[in-house]
């Protein structure tokens, strides 16, 4: 049993004022594996006060000092990579290959931020003015359960690179991963209060951070519904807000695609992170003229896709994170059947070979129309829909006919055609014949997939406010005063 009864405020591990206990489960066995004592509003306020105290000195540190800190944090997280991997598999149920990627990603994002900072100019010219990029203040960072360590480290890296101090509210369901990451970051020896980590309920600790007048910036990753609540709450104090929300990403298979490549791409995009990924390619758009051929190949590939014990190296789909999530996915499978989609793989219930655990059968529907519930709503499980299209215009229209716009995938053997389609898709990222991540490129959503961008210079600028200084340089021409007002 893991008993987690400390949070991190002002550079020290402290017992929370909150005393509610929350149970942690191993989703592969459904057994209770730990208990976490949750922070409350008082703890959130203490953490915000610590970050506020640390801000004046930290915001004046220079780039070199902050790069050194990020590198120390990177080294400290890498030193705990095995421990983090174990926590990810036990508490979240990630299959081993995914778990390894997630554990490494948590340290990588710190190093990537250090690299971006090397070349980032905090002062630049704009006409006769100098523009200074100034850190916003205390940042509230709120993260989901589906990649806890990566989001804690990624958001923190960008905030600190910019010169902000932070209060982090991780998912209450990820307390084991959070503990490992917190211990690692503590080892990096940053000044007290620069980052604070308070695990608590979203509607208590998260809501306090979203409303508190001493928090200048919110960076949230999670569901669209909670993102909207946060945006409304943050409006009272006009906080700057970055929202990374849900998705219903299309995988567009062009009629020239080689299906031996397109099918694995579509399945890997759809089933990534056991289907519990905001960027999962859950709508597979296939040319009607080649539908039967595509169905045959993808069904045969799904039969070889293993959903089960995350520690088995042959497993590519682990359990859903919770009973609630398992039930939600089952409900969507039922809705798909009821609305007339044709089930061609998987279905309700657990895979045949598993007893306990919140496992879902890798499920695929065909004859889905884009107005069906399973094509419109984020399911967050291994349930994919094939939607047939006529011509390319039809494919683009279907791909863009969604409230979301986080990511899209294109499979094609004609680069020029694929790029032409990519340029017309409304999504923050469009991946052509690849699933590779590019840490220097912006990440974030169009429409209801979010506001703002993370990663690279875009991510750091989300924690900065431009300030124009006029009259500090010799003006080349003289302009009338107050011309901007
Ligand atoms: P969630 O929205 O339920 O919770 C996310 C975080 O917000 C948690 O820490 C939670 O405690 C907190 N929270 C809940 N209510 C709150 C409130 N009223 N005020 C402040 N904070 C509150 O999401 P989840 O179930 O943890 O994660 C799954 C969702 O996250 C999916 O919709 C997925 O698409 C999305 N997601 C998006 C991205 C992205 O980058 N766009 C990445 C991963 C996950």
Coordinates of C-alpha atoms and ligand atoms in Angstrom, one line a residue:
X1 CA 0.0 0.0 0.0
X2 CA 1.2 3.5 -0.9
X3 CA 0.3 6.1 1.6
X4 CA 0.8 9.5 0.2
X5 CA 0.2 12.2 2.8
X6 CA 2.4 15.1 1.9
X7 CA 2.3 17.9 -0.6
X8 CA 5.1 20.3 -1.6
X9 CA 5.0 24.0 -0.6
X10 CA 7.8 26.5 -0.2
X11 CA 10.5 24.0 -1.0
X12 CA 9.4 21.5 1.6
X13 CA 7.2 18.4 1.9
X14 CA 4.4 19.3 4.3
X15 CA 1.3 17.5 5.6
X16 CA -1.8 19.0 4.0
X17 CA -4.3 20.9 6.0
X18 CA -7.0 19.0 4.0
X19 CA -7.8 15.6 5.5
X20 CA -9.9 13.8 2.9
X21 CA -8.5 10.5 1.8
X22 CA -8.7 9.3 -1.8
X23 CA -8.1 5.7 -2.9
X24 CA -5.7 4.8 -5.7
X25 CA -6.4 1.7 -7.8
X26 CA -4.3 -0.5 -10.0
X27 CA -6.6 -0.5 -13.1
X28 CA -5.3 -3.8 -14.3
X29 CA -6.4 -5.6 -11.1
X30 CA -9.1 -3.2 -9.8
X31 CA -7.4 -3.5 -6.4
X32 CA -6.8 -0.6 -4.1
X33 CA -3.0 0.1 -4.0
X34 CA -2.8 3.3 -2.1
X35 CA -4.4 6.2 -0.4
X36 CA -3.6 9.9 -0.9
X37 CA -4.4 12.7 1.6
X38 CA -5.9 15.5 -0.5
X39 CA -5.0 19.2 -0.2
X40 CA -7.8 21.7 0.4
X41 CA -8.4 25.4 -0.3
X42 CA -6.1 26.5 2.6
X43 CA -3.3 24.4 1.1
X44 CA -3.9 26.0 -2.3
X45 CA -3.8 29.4 -0.7
X46 CA -0.5 28.6 1.1
X47 CA 1.0 27.3 -2.2
X48 CA 0.0 30.5 -4.0
X49 CA 1.4 32.6 -1.3
X50 CA 4.7 30.7 -1.5
X51 CA 4.9 31.2 -5.3
X52 CA 4.0 34.8 -4.9
X53 CA 6.9 35.3 -2.4
X54 CA 9.3 33.6 -4.7
X55 CA 8.3 35.5 -7.8
X56 CA 10.2 38.8 -7.5
X57 CA 13.6 37.2 -7.1
X58 CA 13.0 34.4 -9.5
X59 CA 11.6 36.7 -12.3
X60 CA 14.9 38.6 -12.2
X61 CA 17.1 35.5 -12.6
X62 CA 18.8 35.5 -16.0
X63 CA 18.5 33.1 -18.8
X64 CA 21.7 31.2 -17.9
X65 CA 20.5 30.6 -14.3
X66 CA 17.2 29.3 -15.5
X67 CA 18.8 27.0 -18.2
X68 CA 21.0 25.6 -15.4
X69 CA 17.9 24.9 -13.3
X70 CA 16.1 23.2 -16.1
X71 CA 19.1 21.0 -16.8
X72 CA 19.3 20.1 -13.1
X73 CA 15.6 19.2 -13.1
X74 CA 16.1 17.1 -16.3
X75 CA 19.0 15.2 -14.6
X76 CA 16.9 14.7 -11.4
X77 CA 13.9 13.3 -13.3
X78 CA 16.0 11.0 -15.5
X79 CA 17.6 9.6 -12.3
X80 CA 14.2 8.5 -11.2
X81 CA 13.0 7.2 -14.6
X82 CA 12.7 3.6 -13.5
X83 CA 10.7 4.5 -10.4
X84 CA 8.5 6.8 -12.5
X85 CA 7.9 4.0 -15.1
X86 CA 6.8 1.6 -12.3
X87 CA 4.4 4.2 -10.9
X88 CA 3.0 4.8 -14.4
X89 CA 2.4 1.1 -15.1
X90 CA 1.0 0.4 -11.6
X91 CA -1.2 3.4 -11.1
X92 CA -2.2 4.1 -14.7
X93 CA -1.9 0.8 -16.5
X94 CA 0.1 2.0 -19.5
X95 CA 1.6 -0.8 -21.5
X96 CA 5.3 -1.1 -21.0
X97 CA 6.4 0.5 -24.2
X98 CA 4.1 3.5 -23.7
X99 CA 5.1 3.7 -20.0
X100 CA 8.7 3.9 -20.9
X101 CA 8.0 6.6 -23.5
X102 CA 5.9 8.6 -20.9
X103 CA 8.7 8.3 -18.2
X104 CA 11.3 9.5 -20.7
X105 CA 9.0 12.3 -22.0
X106 CA 8.8 13.8 -18.5
X107 CA 12.5 14.5 -18.4
X108 CA 12.8 15.3 -22.2
X109 CA 10.4 18.3 -21.9
X110 CA 12.7 19.9 -19.3
X111 CA 15.7 19.6 -21.6
X112 CA 13.7 20.8 -24.6
X113 CA 12.7 24.0 -22.7
X114 CA 16.3 24.6 -21.8
X115 CA 17.3 24.4 -25.5
X116 CA 14.5 26.8 -26.5
X117 CA 15.6 29.2 -23.9
X118 CA 19.2 29.2 -25.2
X119 CA 18.0 31.0 -28.4
X120 CA 15.1 33.0 -27.0
X121 CA 15.3 36.8 -27.1
X122 CA 13.5 38.4 -24.2
X123 CA 14.2 41.8 -25.7
X124 CA 13.6 42.8 -29.4
X125 CA 13.0 45.8 -31.5
X126 CA 9.6 46.9 -32.9
X127 CA 10.1 50.0 -35.0
X128 CA 11.6 52.6 -32.6
X129 CA 10.5 50.7 -29.5
X130 CA 12.1 48.0 -27.5
X131 CA 9.8 45.2 -26.6
X132 CA 10.5 43.3 -23.4
X133 CA 8.9 39.9 -22.8
X134 CA 8.1 40.0 -19.1
X135 CA 7.0 37.0 -17.0
X136 CA 3.4 37.1 -16.0
X137 CA 3.6 36.2 -12.3
X138 CA 2.4 33.1 -10.5
X139 CA 1.2 30.4 -12.9
X140 CA -1.5 27.8 -11.9
X141 CA -0.8 24.6 -13.8
X142 CA -3.6 22.0 -13.8
X143 CA -3.0 18.6 -15.3
X144 CA -5.1 15.4 -16.2
X145 CA -4.4 11.8 -15.4
X146 CA -3.5 10.5 -18.8
X147 CA 0.1 11.7 -18.8
X148 CA 0.6 13.2 -15.4
X149 CA 4.4 13.4 -15.1
X150 CA 4.8 14.7 -18.7
X151 CA 2.3 17.5 -18.1
X152 CA 3.7 18.5 -14.7
X153 CA 7.2 18.7 -16.2
X154 CA 6.2 20.2 -19.5
X155 CA 4.0 23.0 -18.1
X156 CA 6.5 23.7 -15.3
X157 CA 9.4 23.8 -17.7
X158 CA 7.7 26.5 -19.9
X159 CA 6.6 28.5 -16.8
X160 CA 10.1 28.6 -15.2
X161 CA 11.8 29.2 -18.6
X162 CA 9.7 32.4 -18.8
X163 CA 10.5 33.4 -15.3
X164 CA 7.2 32.6 -13.7
X165 CA 6.7 30.7 -10.4
X166 CA 4.2 28.0 -10.2
X167 CA 1.5 26.2 -8.3
X168 CA 0.8 22.8 -9.8
X169 CA -2.5 20.9 -9.2
X170 CA -2.0 17.4 -10.7
X171 CA -4.8 14.9 -11.1
X172 CA -5.8 13.3 -7.8
X173 CA -5.8 10.0 -9.6
X174 CA -2.0 10.2 -10.3
X175 CA -0.6 10.7 -6.8
X176 CA 2.0 8.0 -7.1
X177 CA 3.5 9.5 -10.3
X178 CA 3.3 13.0 -8.8
X179 CA 5.2 11.8 -5.7
X180 CA 8.1 10.5 -7.8
X181 CA 8.2 13.6 -9.9
X182 CA 8.0 15.9 -6.8
X183 CA 10.9 14.1 -5.1
X184 CA 13.0 14.3 -8.3
X185 CA 12.3 18.0 -8.7
X186 CA 13.1 18.7 -5.1
X187 CA 16.5 17.1 -5.6
X188 CA 17.2 19.7 -8.3
X189 CA 17.5 22.3 -5.5
X190 CA 15.5 25.3 -6.9
X191 CA 14.8 28.3 -4.7
X192 CA 12.0 27.7 -2.2
X193 CA 8.5 28.5 -3.5
X194 CA 9.5 28.6 -7.2
X195 CA 7.3 25.6 -7.7
X196 CA 4.7 24.1 -5.4
X197 CA 2.6 20.9 -5.9
X198 CA -0.8 20.5 -4.3
X199 CA -2.7 17.3 -5.1
X200 CA -6.4 17.9 -4.4
X201 CA -9.8 17.8 -6.0
X202 CA -10.4 19.8 -9.1
X203 CA -13.5 21.5 -7.8
X204 CA -11.7 22.5 -4.6
X205 CA -8.0 23.1 -5.2
X206 CA -8.3 23.6 -9.0
X207 CA -11.2 26.0 -8.5
X208 CA -9.3 28.0 -5.9
X209 CA -6.3 28.4 -8.2
X210 CA -8.6 29.4 -11.1
X211 CA -10.2 32.1 -9.0
X212 CA -7.3 33.4 -6.8
X213 CA -6.4 37.1 -7.6
X214 CA -2.6 36.4 -7.0
X215 CA -2.5 33.8 -9.9
X216 CA -1.8 35.6 -13.2
X217 CA -1.8 32.7 -15.6
X218 CA -3.6 29.4 -15.9
X219 CA -2.4 26.5 -18.0
X220 CA -4.9 23.7 -18.0
X221 CA -4.9 20.3 -19.8
X222 CA -8.1 18.3 -19.4
X223 CA -11.6 18.0 -20.6
X224 CA -13.4 20.6 -22.7
X225 CA -16.2 20.9 -20.1
X226 CA -13.8 21.7 -17.2
X227 CA -11.8 24.0 -19.5
X228 CA -14.9 26.1 -20.1
X229 CA -15.5 26.3 -16.3
X230 CA -11.9 27.4 -15.7
X231 CA -12.2 30.1 -18.5
X232 CA -15.4 31.5 -16.9
X233 CA -13.8 31.5 -13.4
X234 CA -10.6 33.1 -14.7
X235 CA -12.5 35.9 -16.4
X236 CA -13.2 37.7 -13.1
X237 CA -9.5 38.4 -12.7
X238 CA -8.7 38.4 -16.4
X239 CA -6.0 35.7 -16.0
X240 CA -4.2 34.7 -19.1
X241 CA -5.4 31.2 -20.0
X242 CA -4.0 28.4 -22.0
X243 CA -6.4 25.5 -22.5
X244 CA -5.4 22.1 -23.9
X245 CA -8.7 20.2 -24.3
X246 CA -10.3 17.3 -26.0
X247 CA -10.3 16.1 -29.6
X248 CA -12.0 14.0 -32.2
X249 CA -9.1 13.8 -34.6
X250 CA -9.6 12.5 -38.2
X251 CA -7.2 10.1 -39.8
X252 CA -7.7 10.8 -43.5
X253 CA -6.7 7.9 -45.7
X254 CA -6.3 9.3 -49.3
X255 CA -7.3 7.1 -52.2
X256 CA -3.6 6.8 -53.3
X257 CA -2.5 5.4 -49.9
X258 CA -0.7 2.2 -49.4
X259 CA -2.9 0.3 -47.0
X260 CA -0.1 -1.8 -45.6
X261 CA 1.2 1.5 -44.2
X262 CA -2.1 3.4 -43.7
X263 CA -3.7 0.6 -41.6
X264 CA -0.9 0.5 -38.9
X265 CA -0.8 4.3 -38.9
X266 CA -4.6 4.5 -38.3
X267 CA -4.5 1.9 -35.6
X268 CA -1.5 3.3 -33.8
X269 CA -3.1 6.8 -34.0
X270 CA -6.4 5.5 -32.7
X271 CA -5.2 3.2 -30.0
X272 CA -2.4 5.4 -28.7
X273 CA -2.2 5.5 -24.9
X274 CA -4.9 2.8 -24.8
X275 CA -7.2 5.2 -26.6
X276 CA -7.0 7.6 -23.7
X277 CA -5.3 10.3 -25.7
X278 CA -6.6 13.7 -26.6
X279 CA -4.8 13.4 -29.9
X280 CA -6.1 9.9 -30.8
X281 CA -7.2 9.6 -34.4
X282 CA -10.7 8.3 -33.7
X283 CA -12.4 9.0 -37.0
X284 CA -10.9 7.1 -39.9
X285 CA -11.9 8.6 -43.2
X286 CA -11.7 6.1 -46.0
X287 CA -12.5 6.5 -49.7
X288 CA -15.7 4.7 -50.4
X289 CA -14.3 3.0 -53.5
X290 CA -11.7 1.2 -51.4
X291 CA -13.7 0.7 -48.2
X292 CA -14.0 -3.1 -48.4
X293 CA -10.3 -3.5 -49.0
X294 CA -9.5 -1.2 -46.1
X295 CA -12.0 -3.0 -43.7
X296 CA -10.5 -6.4 -44.5
X297 CA -7.0 -5.2 -43.7
X298 CA -7.8 -3.3 -40.6
X299 CA -10.0 -6.1 -39.1
X300 CA -7.2 -8.6 -39.6
X301 CA -4.7 -6.2 -37.9
X302 CA -7.1 -5.6 -35.0
X303 CA -7.3 -9.3 -34.4
X304 CA -3.6 -9.2 -33.6
X305 CA -3.9 -6.2 -31.3
X306 CA -3.7 -7.2 -27.7
X307 CA -5.7 -5.5 -25.0
X308 CA -4.6 -6.9 -21.6
X309 CA -1.9 -7.1 -19.0
X310 CA 0.2 -3.9 -19.4
X311 CA 3.3 -5.7 -18.3
X312 CA 3.1 -8.2 -21.2
X313 CA 5.4 -6.7 -23.9
X314 CA 2.9 -7.9 -26.6
X315 CA 0.2 -5.7 -25.1
X316 CA -0.6 -2.5 -27.0
X317 CA -3.8 -1.5 -25.1
X318 CA -3.8 -1.4 -21.3
X319 CA -6.8 -1.0 -19.0
X320 CA -9.0 2.1 -18.8
X321 CA -7.8 4.3 -15.9
X322 CA -10.9 3.8 -13.7
X323 CA -14.2 1.9 -13.5
X324 CA -16.0 5.2 -14.4
X325 CA -13.9 5.5 -17.6
X326 CA -14.6 1.8 -18.4
X327 CA -18.3 2.3 -18.0
X328 CA -18.2 5.4 -20.1
X329 CA -16.5 3.6 -23.0
X330 CA -19.0 0.7 -22.7
X331 CA -21.8 3.2 -22.9
X332 CA -20.4 4.7 -26.2
X333 CA -20.1 1.2 -27.7
X334 CA -23.7 0.6 -26.9
X335 CA -24.7 4.0 -28.4
X336 CA -22.8 3.2 -31.6
X337 CA -24.7 -0.1 -32.0
X338 CA -28.0 1.6 -31.2
X339 CA -27.5 4.4 -33.7
X340 CA -26.9 1.9 -36.5
X341 CA -23.1 1.8 -36.9
X342 CA -21.8 -1.6 -38.1
X343 CA -19.5 -3.3 -35.5
X344 CA -16.7 -4.9 -37.3
X345 CA -14.3 -5.6 -34.4
X346 CA -14.5 -5.8 -30.6
X347 CA -17.7 -4.8 -28.9
X348 CA -19.0 -4.6 -25.3
X349 CA -17.5 -6.3 -22.3
X350 CA -13.9 -7.4 -21.6
X351 CA -11.6 -9.2 -23.9
X352 CA -12.1 -13.0 -23.6
X353 CA -8.8 -13.8 -21.9
X354 CA -9.0 -11.3 -19.0
X355 CA -10.8 -11.7 -15.7
X356 CA -10.4 -8.6 -13.6
X357 CA -9.2 -5.2 -14.7
X358 CA -10.8 -2.3 -16.6
X359 CA -10.0 -3.7 -20.1
X360 CA -11.9 -2.9 -23.2
X361 CA -12.0 -4.9 -26.4
X362 CA -10.3 -3.0 -29.3
X363 CA -13.4 -1.9 -31.1
X364 CA -14.1 -0.7 -34.6
X365 CA -17.3 0.5 -36.2
X366 CA -17.9 1.0 -39.9
X367 CA -20.8 2.7 -41.8
X368 CA -20.4 5.5 -39.3
X369 CA -21.8 8.9 -40.4
X370 CA -20.3 12.0 -39.1
X371 CA -23.5 13.0 -37.2
X372 CA -23.5 9.9 -35.0
X373 CA -22.7 10.4 -31.4
X374 CA -19.6 8.1 -31.6
X375 CA -18.3 10.4 -34.4
X376 CA -18.9 13.6 -32.5
X377 CA -18.0 13.0 -28.9
X378 CA -14.7 12.2 -27.3
X379 CA -14.9 8.6 -26.1
X380 CA -11.4 8.3 -24.6
X381 CA -11.0 4.6 -25.1
X382 CA -10.0 2.2 -27.9
X383 CA -13.2 2.7 -30.0
X384 CA -12.7 3.8 -33.6
X385 CA -15.1 4.8 -36.3
X386 CA -14.7 4.4 -40.1
X387 CA -16.4 7.0 -42.1
X388 CA -16.6 6.6 -45.9
X389 CA -16.1 9.6 -48.1
X390 CA -16.7 10.3 -51.8
X391 CA -14.0 12.7 -53.1
X392 CA -11.3 14.8 -51.5
X393 CA -13.6 17.7 -51.0
X394 CA -16.0 15.4 -49.1
X395 CA -13.1 14.1 -47.0
X396 CA -12.0 17.6 -46.0
X397 CA -15.5 18.7 -45.2
X398 CA -16.0 15.7 -42.9
X399 CA -12.6 16.1 -41.3
X400 CA -13.4 19.7 -40.4
X401 CA -17.1 19.1 -39.4
X402 CA -16.4 18.7 -35.7
X403 CA -16.4 21.0 -32.7
X404 CA -12.8 20.0 -32.1
X405 CA -9.5 20.8 -33.9
X406 CA -6.6 19.3 -32.0
X407 CA -4.8 17.0 -34.4
X408 CA -5.3 15.3 -37.8
X409 CA -3.4 12.5 -39.6
X410 CA -3.1 12.0 -43.3
X411 CA -2.0 8.7 -45.0
X412 CA -1.0 9.1 -48.6
X413 CA 1.8 8.1 -51.0
X414 CA 1.7 11.5 -52.8
X415 CA 3.4 14.1 -50.7
X416 CA 2.1 17.1 -52.7
X417 CA -1.5 15.9 -52.5
X418 CA -1.2 15.2 -48.8
X419 CA 0.3 18.6 -48.1
X420 CA -2.5 20.3 -50.1
X421 CA -5.1 18.5 -47.9
X422 CA -3.1 19.2 -44.7
X423 CA -3.2 23.0 -45.5
X424 CA -7.0 22.9 -45.5
X425 CA -7.6 21.0 -42.2
X426 CA -8.5 23.0 -39.1
X427 CA -6.3 21.5 -36.5
X428 CA -3.3 22.5 -34.4
X429 CA -1.2 19.8 -35.8
X430 CA -1.5 17.7 -39.0
X431 CA 0.7 14.7 -39.2
X432 CA 1.4 13.3 -42.7
X433 CA 2.4 9.6 -42.8
X434 CA 3.9 9.9 -39.3
X435 CA 3.1 9.8 -35.6
X436 CA 6.3 11.5 -34.6
X437 CA 6.3 14.4 -32.1
X438 CA 8.2 17.6 -32.7
X439 CA 9.0 19.4 -29.5
X440 CA 9.9 22.6 -31.2
X441 CA 6.6 22.9 -33.0
X442 CA 3.5 24.4 -31.4
X443 CA 0.9 22.1 -29.9
X444 CA -2.7 23.0 -29.2
X445 CA -6.2 23.2 -30.6
X446 CA -8.4 25.0 -32.9
X447 CA -12.1 25.5 -31.9
X448 CA -13.2 23.7 -28.8
X449 CA -9.9 21.8 -28.5
X450 CA -8.5 24.8 -26.7
X451 CA -6.9 28.2 -26.6
X452 CA -3.2 28.9 -27.0
X453 CA -0.2 26.7 -27.7
X454 CA 2.4 24.7 -25.8
X455 CA 6.0 23.7 -26.7
X456 CA 8.9 25.6 -28.2
X457 CA 8.9 29.4 -28.2
X458 CA 5.1 29.3 -28.4
X459 CA 4.9 27.5 -25.1
X460 CA 7.3 29.9 -23.3
X461 CA 5.5 33.0 -24.7
X462 CA 2.3 31.7 -23.1
X463 CA 3.8 32.7 -19.8
X464 CA 5.1 36.1 -21.0
X465 CA 3.5 39.5 -21.5
X466 CA 5.1 41.9 -24.1
X467 CA 5.9 45.3 -22.8
X468 CA 6.9 48.1 -25.3
X469 CA 9.4 50.7 -24.2
X470 CA 9.3 53.8 -26.3
X471 CA 12.0 56.6 -26.3
X472 CA 14.8 54.3 -25.1
X473 CA 16.3 54.1 -28.6
X474 CA 17.1 56.9 -30.9
X475 CA 14.0 57.4 -33.1
X476 CA 14.7 57.3 -36.8
X477 CA 11.8 59.5 -37.5
X478 CA 9.7 61.4 -35.0
X479 CA 6.2 60.2 -34.4
X480 CA 3.3 62.1 -32.8
X481 CA 2.9 61.3 -29.1
X482 CA 0.2 58.9 -27.9
X483 CA -0.3 57.7 -31.5
X484 CA -1.3 54.3 -30.2
X485 CA -4.1 55.5 -27.9
Ligands
LIG1 P1 -10.7 16.6 -16.3 O1 -11.0 17.8 -17.1 O2 -11.7 15.9 -15.6 O3 -9.5 17.0 -15.2 C1 -8.3 17.6 -15.5 C2 -7.8 18.3 -14.3 O4 -8.7 19.4 -13.9 C3 -7.7 17.4 -13.1 O5 -6.5 17.8 -12.3 C4 -9.0 17.8 -12.3 O6 -8.8 17.5 -10.9 C5 -9.1 19.3 -12.6 N1 -10.4 19.9 -12.4 C6 -11.6 19.2 -12.4 N2 -12.6 20.1 -12.2 C7 -12.0 21.3 -12.0 C8 -12.5 22.6 -11.7 N3 -13.8 22.9 -11.6 N4 -11.6 23.7 -11.6 C9 -10.3 23.4 -11.8 N5 -9.8 22.2 -12.1 C10 -10.6 21.2 -12.2 O7 -9.9 15.7 -17.3 P2 -9.3 14.3 -17.1 O8 -10.5 13.3 -17.1 O9 -8.3 14.3 -16.0 O10 -8.5 14.1 -18.5 C11 -9.1 13.6 -19.6 C12 -9.4 14.8 -20.5 O11 -8.2 15.6 -20.8 C13 -9.8 14.4 -21.9 O12 -10.9 15.2 -22.3 C14 -8.7 14.7 -22.8 O13 -9.0 15.0 -24.2 C15 -8.1 15.9 -22.2 N6 -6.6 16.0 -22.5 C16 -6.3 17.0 -23.4 C17 -4.9 17.1 -23.7 C18 -4.4 18.2 -24.7 O14 -3.2 18.4 -24.7 N7 -5.3 18.8 -25.4 C19 -4.0 16.2 -23.3 C20 -4.4 15.2 -22.4 C21 -5.8 15.1 -22.0

